XYZ file of C-alpha atoms in Angstrom:
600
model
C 35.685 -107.251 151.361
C 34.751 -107.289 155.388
C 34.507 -110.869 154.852
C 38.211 -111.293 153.176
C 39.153 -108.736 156.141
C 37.575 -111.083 159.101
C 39.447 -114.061 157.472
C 42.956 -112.712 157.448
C 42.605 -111.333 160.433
C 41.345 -114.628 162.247
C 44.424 -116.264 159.538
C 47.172 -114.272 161.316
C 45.961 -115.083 164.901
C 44.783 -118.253 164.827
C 47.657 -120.917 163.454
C 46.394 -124.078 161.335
C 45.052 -126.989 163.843
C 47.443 -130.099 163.620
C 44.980 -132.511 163.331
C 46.888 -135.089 165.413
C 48.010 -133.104 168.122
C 50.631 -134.962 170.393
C 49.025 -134.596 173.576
C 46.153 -132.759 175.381
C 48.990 -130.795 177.630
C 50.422 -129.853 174.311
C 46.893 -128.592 172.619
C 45.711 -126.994 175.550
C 48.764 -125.305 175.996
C 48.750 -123.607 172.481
C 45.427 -123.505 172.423
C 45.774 -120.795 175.786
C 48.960 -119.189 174.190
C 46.628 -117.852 170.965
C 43.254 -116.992 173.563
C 46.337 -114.926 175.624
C 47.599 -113.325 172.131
C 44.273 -112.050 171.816
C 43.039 -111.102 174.652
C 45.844 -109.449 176.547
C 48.248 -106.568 176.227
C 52.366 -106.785 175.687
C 54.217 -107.105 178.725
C 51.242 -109.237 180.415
C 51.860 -111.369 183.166
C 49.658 -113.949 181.885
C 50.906 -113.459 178.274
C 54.459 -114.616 179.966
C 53.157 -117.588 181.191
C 51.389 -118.860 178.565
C 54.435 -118.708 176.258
C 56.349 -120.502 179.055
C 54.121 -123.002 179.052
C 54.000 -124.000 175.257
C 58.030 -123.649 175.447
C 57.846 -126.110 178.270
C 55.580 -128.422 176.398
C 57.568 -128.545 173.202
C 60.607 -129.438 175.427
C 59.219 -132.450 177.256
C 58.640 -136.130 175.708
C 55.466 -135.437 173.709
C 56.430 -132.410 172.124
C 59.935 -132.627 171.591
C 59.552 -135.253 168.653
C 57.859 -132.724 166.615
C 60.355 -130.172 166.823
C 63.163 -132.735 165.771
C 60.991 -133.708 163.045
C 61.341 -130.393 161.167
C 64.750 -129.531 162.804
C 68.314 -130.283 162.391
C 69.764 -131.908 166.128
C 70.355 -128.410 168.295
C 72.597 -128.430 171.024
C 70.904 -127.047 173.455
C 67.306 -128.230 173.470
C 65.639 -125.515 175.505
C 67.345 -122.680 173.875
C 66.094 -123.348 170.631
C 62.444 -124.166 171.600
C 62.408 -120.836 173.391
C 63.706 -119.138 169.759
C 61.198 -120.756 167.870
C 58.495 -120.274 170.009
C 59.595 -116.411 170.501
C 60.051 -116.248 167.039
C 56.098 -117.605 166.302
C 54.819 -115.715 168.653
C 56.348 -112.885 166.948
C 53.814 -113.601 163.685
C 51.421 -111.615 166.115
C 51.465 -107.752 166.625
C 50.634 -108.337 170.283
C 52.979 -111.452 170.861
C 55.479 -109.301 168.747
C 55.320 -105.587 170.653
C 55.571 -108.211 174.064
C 58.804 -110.035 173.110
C 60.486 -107.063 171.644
C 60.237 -105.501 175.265
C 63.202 -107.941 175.956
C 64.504 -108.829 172.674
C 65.857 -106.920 169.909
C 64.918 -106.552 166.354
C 68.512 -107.770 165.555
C 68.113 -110.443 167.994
C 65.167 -111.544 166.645
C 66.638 -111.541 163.132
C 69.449 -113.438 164.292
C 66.838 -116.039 165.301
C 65.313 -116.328 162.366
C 68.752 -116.737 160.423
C 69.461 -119.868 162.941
C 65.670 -121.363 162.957
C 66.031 -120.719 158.873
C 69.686 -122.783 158.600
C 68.094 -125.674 160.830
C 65.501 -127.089 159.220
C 65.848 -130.001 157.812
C 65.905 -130.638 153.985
C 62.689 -132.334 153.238
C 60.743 -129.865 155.576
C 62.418 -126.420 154.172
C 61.404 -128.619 150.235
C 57.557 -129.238 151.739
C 57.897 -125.253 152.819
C 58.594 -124.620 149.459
C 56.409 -126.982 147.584
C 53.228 -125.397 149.154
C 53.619 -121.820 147.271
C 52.841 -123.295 143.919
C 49.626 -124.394 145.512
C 45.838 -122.458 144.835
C 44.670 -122.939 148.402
C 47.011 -123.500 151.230
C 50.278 -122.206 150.847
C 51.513 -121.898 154.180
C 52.333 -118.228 153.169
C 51.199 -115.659 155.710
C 51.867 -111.787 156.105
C 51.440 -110.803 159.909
C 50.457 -107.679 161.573
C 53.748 -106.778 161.786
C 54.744 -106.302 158.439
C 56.884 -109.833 157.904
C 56.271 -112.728 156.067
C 56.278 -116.087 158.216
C 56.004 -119.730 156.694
C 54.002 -122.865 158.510
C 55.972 -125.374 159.558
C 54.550 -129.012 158.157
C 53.339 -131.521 161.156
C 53.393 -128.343 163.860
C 50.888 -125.241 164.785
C 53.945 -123.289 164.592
C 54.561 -120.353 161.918
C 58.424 -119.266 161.498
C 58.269 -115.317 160.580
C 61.637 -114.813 158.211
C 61.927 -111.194 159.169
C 64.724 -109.662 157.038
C 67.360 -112.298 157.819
C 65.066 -115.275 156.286
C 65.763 -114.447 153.189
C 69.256 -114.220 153.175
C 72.417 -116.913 152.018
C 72.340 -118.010 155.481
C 68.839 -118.070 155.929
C 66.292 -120.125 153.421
C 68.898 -119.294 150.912
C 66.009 -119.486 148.193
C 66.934 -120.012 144.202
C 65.633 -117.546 141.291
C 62.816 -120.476 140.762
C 61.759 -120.499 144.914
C 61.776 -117.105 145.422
C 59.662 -116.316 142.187
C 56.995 -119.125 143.460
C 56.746 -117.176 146.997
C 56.291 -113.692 145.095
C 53.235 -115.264 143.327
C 52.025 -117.542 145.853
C 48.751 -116.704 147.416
C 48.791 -115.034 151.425
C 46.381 -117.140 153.327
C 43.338 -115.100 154.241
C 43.482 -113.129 150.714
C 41.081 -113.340 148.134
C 41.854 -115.906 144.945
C 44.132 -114.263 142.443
C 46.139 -112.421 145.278
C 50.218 -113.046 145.285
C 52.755 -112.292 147.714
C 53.983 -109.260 145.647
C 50.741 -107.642 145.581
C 51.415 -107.262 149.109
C 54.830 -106.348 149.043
C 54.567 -101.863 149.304
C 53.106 -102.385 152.613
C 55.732 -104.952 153.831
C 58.345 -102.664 152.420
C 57.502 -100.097 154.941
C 58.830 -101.944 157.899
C 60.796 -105.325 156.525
C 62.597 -103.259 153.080
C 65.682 -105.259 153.219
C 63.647 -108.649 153.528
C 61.619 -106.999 150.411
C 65.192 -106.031 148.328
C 67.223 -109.808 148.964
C 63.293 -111.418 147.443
C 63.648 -109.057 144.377
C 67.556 -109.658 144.099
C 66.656 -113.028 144.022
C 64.283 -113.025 141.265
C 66.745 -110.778 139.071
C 68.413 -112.754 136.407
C 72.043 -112.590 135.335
C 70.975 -109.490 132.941
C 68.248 -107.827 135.520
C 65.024 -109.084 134.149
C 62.642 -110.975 135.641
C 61.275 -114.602 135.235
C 58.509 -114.852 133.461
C 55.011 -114.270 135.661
C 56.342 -111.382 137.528
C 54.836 -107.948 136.564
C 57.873 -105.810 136.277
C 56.170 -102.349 137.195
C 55.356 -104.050 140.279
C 58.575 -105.416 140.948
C 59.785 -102.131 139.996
C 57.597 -100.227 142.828
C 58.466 -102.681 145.476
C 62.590 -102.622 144.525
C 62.604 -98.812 144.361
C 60.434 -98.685 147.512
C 63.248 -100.872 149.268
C 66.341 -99.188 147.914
C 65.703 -95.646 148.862
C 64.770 -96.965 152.257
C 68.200 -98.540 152.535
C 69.907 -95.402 151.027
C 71.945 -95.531 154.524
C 72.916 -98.714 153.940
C 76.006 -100.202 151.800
C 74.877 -103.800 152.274
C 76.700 -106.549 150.352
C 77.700 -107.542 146.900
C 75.226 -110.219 146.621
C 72.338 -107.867 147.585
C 73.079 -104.989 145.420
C 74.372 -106.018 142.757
C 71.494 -107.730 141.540
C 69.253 -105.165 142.109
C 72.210 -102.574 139.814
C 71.781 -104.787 137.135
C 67.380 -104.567 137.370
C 67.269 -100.421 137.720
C 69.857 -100.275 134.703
C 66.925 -103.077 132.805
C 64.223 -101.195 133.919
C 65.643 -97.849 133.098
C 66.137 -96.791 136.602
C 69.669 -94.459 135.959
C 69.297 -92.935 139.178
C 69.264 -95.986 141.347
C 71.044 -97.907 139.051
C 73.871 -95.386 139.663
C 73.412 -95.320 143.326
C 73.935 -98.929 142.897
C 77.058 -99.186 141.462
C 77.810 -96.297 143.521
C 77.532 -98.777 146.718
C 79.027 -101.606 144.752
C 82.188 -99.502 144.558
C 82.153 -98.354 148.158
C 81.500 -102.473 149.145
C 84.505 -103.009 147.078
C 87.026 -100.284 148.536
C 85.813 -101.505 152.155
C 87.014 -105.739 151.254
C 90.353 -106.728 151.368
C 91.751 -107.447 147.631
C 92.346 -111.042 148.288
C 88.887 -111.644 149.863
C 87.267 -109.455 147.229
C 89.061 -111.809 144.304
C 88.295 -115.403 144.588
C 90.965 -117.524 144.209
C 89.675 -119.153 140.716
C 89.757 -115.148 139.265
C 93.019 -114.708 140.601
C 94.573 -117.824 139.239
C 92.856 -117.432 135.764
C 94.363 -113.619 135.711
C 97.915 -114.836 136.652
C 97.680 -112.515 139.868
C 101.578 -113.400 141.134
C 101.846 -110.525 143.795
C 99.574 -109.075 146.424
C 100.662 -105.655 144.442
C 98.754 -107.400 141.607
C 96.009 -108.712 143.402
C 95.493 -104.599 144.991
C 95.610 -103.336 141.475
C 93.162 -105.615 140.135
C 90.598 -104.814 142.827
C 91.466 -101.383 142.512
C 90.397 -101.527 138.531
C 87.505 -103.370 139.739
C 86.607 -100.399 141.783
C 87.605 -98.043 138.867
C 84.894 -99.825 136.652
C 82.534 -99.258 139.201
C 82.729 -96.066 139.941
C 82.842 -95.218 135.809
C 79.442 -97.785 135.491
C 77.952 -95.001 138.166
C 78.643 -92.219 136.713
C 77.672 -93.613 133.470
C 73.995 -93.821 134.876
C 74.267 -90.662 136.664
C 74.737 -89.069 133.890
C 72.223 -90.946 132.022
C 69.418 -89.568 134.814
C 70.486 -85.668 133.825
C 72.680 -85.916 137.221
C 76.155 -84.120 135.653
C 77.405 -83.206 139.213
C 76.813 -86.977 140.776
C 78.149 -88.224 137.511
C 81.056 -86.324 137.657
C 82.002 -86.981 141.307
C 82.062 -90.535 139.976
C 84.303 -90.242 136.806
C 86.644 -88.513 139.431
C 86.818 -91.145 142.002
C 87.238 -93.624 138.603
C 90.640 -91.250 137.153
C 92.248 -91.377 140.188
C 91.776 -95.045 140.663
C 92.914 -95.698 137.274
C 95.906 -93.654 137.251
C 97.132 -94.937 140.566
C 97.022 -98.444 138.727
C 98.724 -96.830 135.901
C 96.116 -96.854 133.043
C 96.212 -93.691 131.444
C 93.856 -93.818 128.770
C 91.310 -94.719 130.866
C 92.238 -92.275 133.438
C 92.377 -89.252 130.763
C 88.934 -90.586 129.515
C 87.415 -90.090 133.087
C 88.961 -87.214 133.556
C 87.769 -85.762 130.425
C 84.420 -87.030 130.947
C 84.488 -85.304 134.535
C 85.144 -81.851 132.991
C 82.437 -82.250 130.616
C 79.895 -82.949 133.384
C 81.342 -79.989 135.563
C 80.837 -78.281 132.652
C 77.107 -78.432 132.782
C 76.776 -77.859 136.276
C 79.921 -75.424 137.456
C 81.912 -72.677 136.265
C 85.547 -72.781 135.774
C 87.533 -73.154 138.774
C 85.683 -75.980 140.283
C 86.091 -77.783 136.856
C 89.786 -77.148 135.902
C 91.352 -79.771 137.727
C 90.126 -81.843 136.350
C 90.267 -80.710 132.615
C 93.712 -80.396 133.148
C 94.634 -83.579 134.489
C 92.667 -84.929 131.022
C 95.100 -82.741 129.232
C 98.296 -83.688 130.801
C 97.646 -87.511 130.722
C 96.719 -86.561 126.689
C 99.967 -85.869 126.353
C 101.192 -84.866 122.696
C 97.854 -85.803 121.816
C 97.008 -82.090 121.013
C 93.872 -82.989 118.583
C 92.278 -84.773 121.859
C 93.275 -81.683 123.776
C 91.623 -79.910 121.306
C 88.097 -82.141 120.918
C 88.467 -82.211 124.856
C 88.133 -78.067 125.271
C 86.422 -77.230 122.596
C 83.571 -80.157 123.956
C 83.736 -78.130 127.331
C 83.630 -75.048 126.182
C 80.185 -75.209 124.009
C 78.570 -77.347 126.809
C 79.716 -73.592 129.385
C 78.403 -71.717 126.154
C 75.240 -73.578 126.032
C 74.746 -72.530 129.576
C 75.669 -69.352 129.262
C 79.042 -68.842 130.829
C 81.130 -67.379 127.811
C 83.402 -66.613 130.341
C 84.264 -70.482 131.578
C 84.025 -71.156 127.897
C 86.736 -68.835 126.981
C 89.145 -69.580 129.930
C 88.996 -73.105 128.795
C 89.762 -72.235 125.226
C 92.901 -70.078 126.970
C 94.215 -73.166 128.956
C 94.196 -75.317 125.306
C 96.092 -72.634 123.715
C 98.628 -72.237 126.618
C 99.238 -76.226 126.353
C 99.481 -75.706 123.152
C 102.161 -73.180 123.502
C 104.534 -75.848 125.380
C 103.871 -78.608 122.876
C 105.099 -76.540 120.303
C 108.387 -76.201 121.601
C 108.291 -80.155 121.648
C 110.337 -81.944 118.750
C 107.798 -84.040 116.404
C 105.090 -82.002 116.541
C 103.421 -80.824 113.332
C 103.196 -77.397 113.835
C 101.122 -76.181 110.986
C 98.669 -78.044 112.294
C 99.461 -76.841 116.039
C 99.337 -73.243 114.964
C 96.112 -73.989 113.200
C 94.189 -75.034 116.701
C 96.122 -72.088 118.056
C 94.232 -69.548 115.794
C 91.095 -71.828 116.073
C 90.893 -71.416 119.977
C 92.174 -67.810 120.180
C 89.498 -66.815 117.899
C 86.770 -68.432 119.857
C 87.948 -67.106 123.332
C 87.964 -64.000 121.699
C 84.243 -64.421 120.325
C 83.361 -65.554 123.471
C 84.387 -62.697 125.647
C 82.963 -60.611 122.784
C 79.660 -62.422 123.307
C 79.345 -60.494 126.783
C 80.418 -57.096 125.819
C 84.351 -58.114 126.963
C 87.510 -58.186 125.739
C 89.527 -61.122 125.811
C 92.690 -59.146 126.313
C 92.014 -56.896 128.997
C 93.579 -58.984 131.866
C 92.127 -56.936 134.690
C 89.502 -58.941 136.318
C 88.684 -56.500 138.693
C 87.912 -54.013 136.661
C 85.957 -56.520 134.231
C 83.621 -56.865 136.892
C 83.174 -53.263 137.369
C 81.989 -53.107 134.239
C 79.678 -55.978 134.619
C 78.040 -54.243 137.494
C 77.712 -50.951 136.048
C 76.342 -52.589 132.644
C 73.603 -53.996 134.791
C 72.855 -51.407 137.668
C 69.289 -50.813 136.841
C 68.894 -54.893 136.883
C 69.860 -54.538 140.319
C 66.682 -51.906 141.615
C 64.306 -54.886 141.849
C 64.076 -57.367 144.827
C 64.807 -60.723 142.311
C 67.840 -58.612 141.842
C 69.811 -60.267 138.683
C 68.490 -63.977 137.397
C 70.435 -66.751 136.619
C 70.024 -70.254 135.912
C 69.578 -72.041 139.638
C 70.694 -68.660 140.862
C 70.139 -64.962 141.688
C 72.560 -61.721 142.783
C 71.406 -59.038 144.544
C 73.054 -55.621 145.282
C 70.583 -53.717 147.670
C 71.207 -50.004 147.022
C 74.283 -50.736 144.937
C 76.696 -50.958 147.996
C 78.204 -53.324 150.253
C 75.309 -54.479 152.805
C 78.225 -54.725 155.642
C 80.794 -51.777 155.125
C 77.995 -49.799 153.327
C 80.833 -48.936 150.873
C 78.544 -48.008 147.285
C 79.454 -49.221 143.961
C 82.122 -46.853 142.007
C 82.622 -47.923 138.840
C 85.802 -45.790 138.548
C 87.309 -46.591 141.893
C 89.643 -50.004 142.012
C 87.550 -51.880 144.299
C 87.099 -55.501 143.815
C 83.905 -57.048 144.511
C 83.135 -60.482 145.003
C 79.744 -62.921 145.384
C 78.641 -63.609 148.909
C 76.606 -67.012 149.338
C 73.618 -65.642 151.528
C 71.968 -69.701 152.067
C 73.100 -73.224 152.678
C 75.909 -74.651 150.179
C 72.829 -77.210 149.259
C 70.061 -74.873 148.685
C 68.608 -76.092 145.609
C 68.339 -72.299 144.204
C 71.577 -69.857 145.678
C 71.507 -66.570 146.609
C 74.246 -64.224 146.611
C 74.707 -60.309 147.099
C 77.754 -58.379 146.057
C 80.300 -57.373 148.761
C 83.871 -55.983 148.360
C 86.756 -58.148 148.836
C 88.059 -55.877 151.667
C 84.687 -56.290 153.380
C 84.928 -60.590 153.460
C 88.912 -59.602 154.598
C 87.550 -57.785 157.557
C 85.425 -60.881 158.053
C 87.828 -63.128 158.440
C 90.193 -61.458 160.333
C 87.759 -60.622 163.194
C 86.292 -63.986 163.419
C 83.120 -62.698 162.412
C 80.318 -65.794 161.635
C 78.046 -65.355 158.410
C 76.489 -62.384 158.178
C 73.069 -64.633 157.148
C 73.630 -68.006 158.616
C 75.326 -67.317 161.770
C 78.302 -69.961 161.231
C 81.841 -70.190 160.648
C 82.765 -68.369 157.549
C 84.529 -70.453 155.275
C 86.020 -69.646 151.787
C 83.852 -71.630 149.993
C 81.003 -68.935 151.024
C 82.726 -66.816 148.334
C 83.261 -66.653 144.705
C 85.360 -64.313 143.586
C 87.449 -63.744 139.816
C 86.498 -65.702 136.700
C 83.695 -67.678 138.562
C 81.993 -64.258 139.884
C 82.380 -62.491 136.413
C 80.824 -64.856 134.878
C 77.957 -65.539 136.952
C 76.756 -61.983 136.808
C 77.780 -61.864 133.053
C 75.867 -64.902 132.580
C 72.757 -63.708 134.146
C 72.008 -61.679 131.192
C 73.960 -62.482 128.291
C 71.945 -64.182 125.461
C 73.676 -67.178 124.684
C 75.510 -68.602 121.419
C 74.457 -71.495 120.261
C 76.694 -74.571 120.618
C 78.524 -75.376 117.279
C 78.330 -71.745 115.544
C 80.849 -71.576 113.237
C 83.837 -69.039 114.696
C 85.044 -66.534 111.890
C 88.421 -67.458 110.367
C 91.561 -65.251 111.873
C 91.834 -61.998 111.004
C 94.468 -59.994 110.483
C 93.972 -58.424 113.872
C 93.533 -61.690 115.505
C 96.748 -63.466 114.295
C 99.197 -60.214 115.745
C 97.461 -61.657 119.196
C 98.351 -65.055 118.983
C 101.527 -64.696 120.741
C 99.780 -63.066 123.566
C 99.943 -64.820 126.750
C 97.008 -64.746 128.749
C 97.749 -64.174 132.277
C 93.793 -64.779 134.138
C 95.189 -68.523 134.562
């Protein structure tokens, strides 16, 4: 193992000999630029002039030929020597900390992009050629993290750096890109690839690591064959969440969406399509549809051509939340089937808007209560129009998934909003009513069971006082420091009163009292203490920061109503389990069903 160490260490500072070397000036000068690399510190005088000199070399008579051997014909000849002979001394962590003192890492990527693009054809194929071989491959990974390439008939390396790898760079195919991943680095021991490598390149080149992988990804996300795809999986994964900040382009993400949805990646195959979407939004239409997709769809008008890349967009943002939601991520995965509705119902497609929508409550349902998912439950039931047995799957869907979790309360507010769209369809000519007024009883009768599943009535419209009652039915909860448990959340109520007016619980006197967030809106686990409504009145009013947090007060650091009764209600409650079969009306029931619920 020291052995294999000593090699690639004496591999990555010392380049391959050209056996005919142009001229003594030539050799001696290279020969002092690598004895400098080694034996002096960045920023060195002498380090300075010893790059000088091999850039001077290359530019006269003898050296010159060489370069326009492997190169395309470059305007300006001294310009490019000095990038190529920055850009190999870069293959060095010395030669690289020294240049970057007066070059930047962009720069230097920019370099590599133009050094890439200018070789000529039968070089960049001899490049290539090499990585199929056992010994010799020209491959090499340098002490900077990059991957560089020997060019044929020189001592020079050319480090890709991240821009190497791209369209305008070495533009590689599936077939070249999945010969570098297995070719062997020089100075590595026999049965070593590229991609065995790759984690630790990651770490400081991760978007020269994500375009190789994209490359390799085939037009259904799996791999060629050779190509271990746990590895590949490690090093893509590696390089994505490192790049989290960055949207990219089409033709870098989305092959990598398609491997993470192959490999069974949900969450970064969402994140994917996420930034697929986002790409999308940020092109204009007609750049974003080529102008064989617009001629084959019969796009007449620029209005068309917006509306098709807005559906494009739409199908994005529905593919993301379809993975979201596939990684147990309901609140990512809703966001997602938002953004898709309102794209689809600004084009004017209103089944798949409605679908979206619906699909948005459902998730909200798992991770909210009520009031942050109604919107969008009843946009889903507006665009449903007359559709009242989709209204009905819709809620009743909602409601079991709030059940499952607990909140009887959410569940029953959403049976309330069927029945009160309900009540205006009814008035609507065609409808059959006996079937109406059958999902009418069917929904009253499970709101009703579902207050009744937390001690409540479903008719006693004071909210208020309902949580009163919630309090008071839990008081003795409240005497421990955990205070009252609920899922991903816990109230307290520190001597049963209000911690800033001091005002003590009453269950008798009309005081409303709300939920006070006491941490960060993205705590992972939320606490909240009971306060009165009067008390976050006061608050506001005088300007007063959080009481915990010591920031603006905003409403969102309250819940309040529905939402707050049925947090502390669903701290406790034993839930029913989703799909229990509701008793048929009673009597009772059916004198109710013309009672309008007013908590909406």
């Amino acid at each position: 193992m020291i052995a294999d160490a000593i090699q690639a260490l004496r591999s990555a500072l010392q380049p391959c000999r050209n056996r005919e070397s142009s001229s003594a000036y030539l050799t001696q000068a290279t020969d002092t630029l690598q004895d400098r690399l080694q034996s002096c510190s960045p920023g060195s005088a002498e380090l300075t002039r010893a790059i000088e000199r091999v850039e001077a070399a290359f530019s006269g008579n003898d050296g010159w030929p060489l370069i326009k051997h492997c190169f395309e014909r470059d305007v300006d000849r001294s310009a490019f020597v000095k990038r190529l002979v920055r850009n190999h001394v870069s293959t060095t962590q010395v030669g690289l900390e020294h240049v970057r003192r007066k070059t930047s890492d962009a720069q230097l990527d920019t370099a590599a992009t133009q050094l890439c693009s200018a070789l000529r054809p039968h070089i960049r194929e001899e490049i290539v050629n090499r990585w199929s071989r056992a010994e010799d491959t020209g491959v090499h990974v340098t002490e900077g993290g990059a991957i560089a390439v020997g060019i044929p008939g020189t001592d020079l390396r050319l480090s890709l750096m991240d821009a190497g790898f791209s369209r305008e760079g070495l533009n590689l195919s599936q077939a070249e890109v999945t010969q570098l991943l297995l070719a062997r680095p020089a100075g590595t021991p026999p049965g070593t690839t590229l991609l065995d490598s790759m984690p630790t390149l990651t770490q400081g080149h991760a978007l020269a690591s994500f375009r190789m992988i994209g490359a390799a990804v085939r037009v259904d996300g799996s791999l060629p064959p050779g190509l271990d795809p746990e590895a590949v999986r490690g090093v893509a994964a590696a390089a994505h969440d490192a790049l989290s900040h960055v949207t990219g382009t089409l033709a870098e993400r989305e092959p990598l969406a398609r491997f993470f949805h192959w490999v069974g990646d949900d969450l970064r195959a969402g994140q994917s399509r996420q930034a697929i979407a986002t790409i999308r939004a940020q092109t204009s239409p007609q750049e974003d549809l080529r102008t064989d997709e617009i001629a084959r769809a019969l796009l007449a008008s620029g209005q068309d051509v917006r509306r098709a890349n807005g559906l494009r967009i739409g199908v994005e943002r529905h593919r993301a939340a379809f993975h979201y939601d596939r990684a147990a991520q309901p609140r990512l995965a809703a966001e997602q089937y938002l953004a898709a509705a309102k794209i689809f119902a600004v084009a004017g497609d209103r089944m798949m808007a409605a679908g979206n929508y619906a699909n948005a409550a459902e998730k909200l349902s798992a991770c909210e209560t009520f009031t942050p998912m109604v919107t969008a439950l009843a946009h889903a039931i507006e665009l449903y129009g007359d559709d009242f047995r989709a209204v009905s799957k819709l809620g009743s869907r909602c409601a079991e998934v709030f059940a499952a979790r607990g909140f009887h309360i959410s569940a029953a507010m959403v049976h309330e909003l069927v029945v009160t769209r309900f009540d205006v369809l009814e008035r609507g000519a065609g409808v059959n009513v006996a079937a109406l007024d059958a999902l009418i009883a069917e929904h009253v009768a499970k709101a009703e069971a579902a207050f009744a599943a937390v001690g409540l009535s479903a008719y006693d419209e004071n909210v208020p006082s309902l949580i009163r009652a919630a309090i008071d039915a839990r008081l003795d909860r409240f005497t421990t420091a955990e205070g009252l448990q609920g899922d991903g959340y816990r109230i307290l109520f520190e001597d049963h009163s209000d911690m800033v007016s001091a005002e003590e619980f009453d269950k008798n006197a009309s005081t409303e009292w709300i939920l006070l967030r006491r941490g960060a809106s993205t705590a992972s686990h939320q606490v909240y203490e009971l306060m009165t409504s009067a008390t976050r009145h006061a608050l506001f009013s005088s300007g007063s920061p959080h009481p915990y947090l010591r920031q603006p007060l905003t409403a969102s650091d309250f819940i309040d109503g529905i939402d707050a009764l049925d947090m502390l209600t669903a701290a406790t409650a034993g839930t029913v389990a989703a799909g229990s079969v509701v008793p048929e009306t009673t009597p009772q029931m059916e004198t109710n069903l013309t009672t309008e619920w007013t908590r909406l």
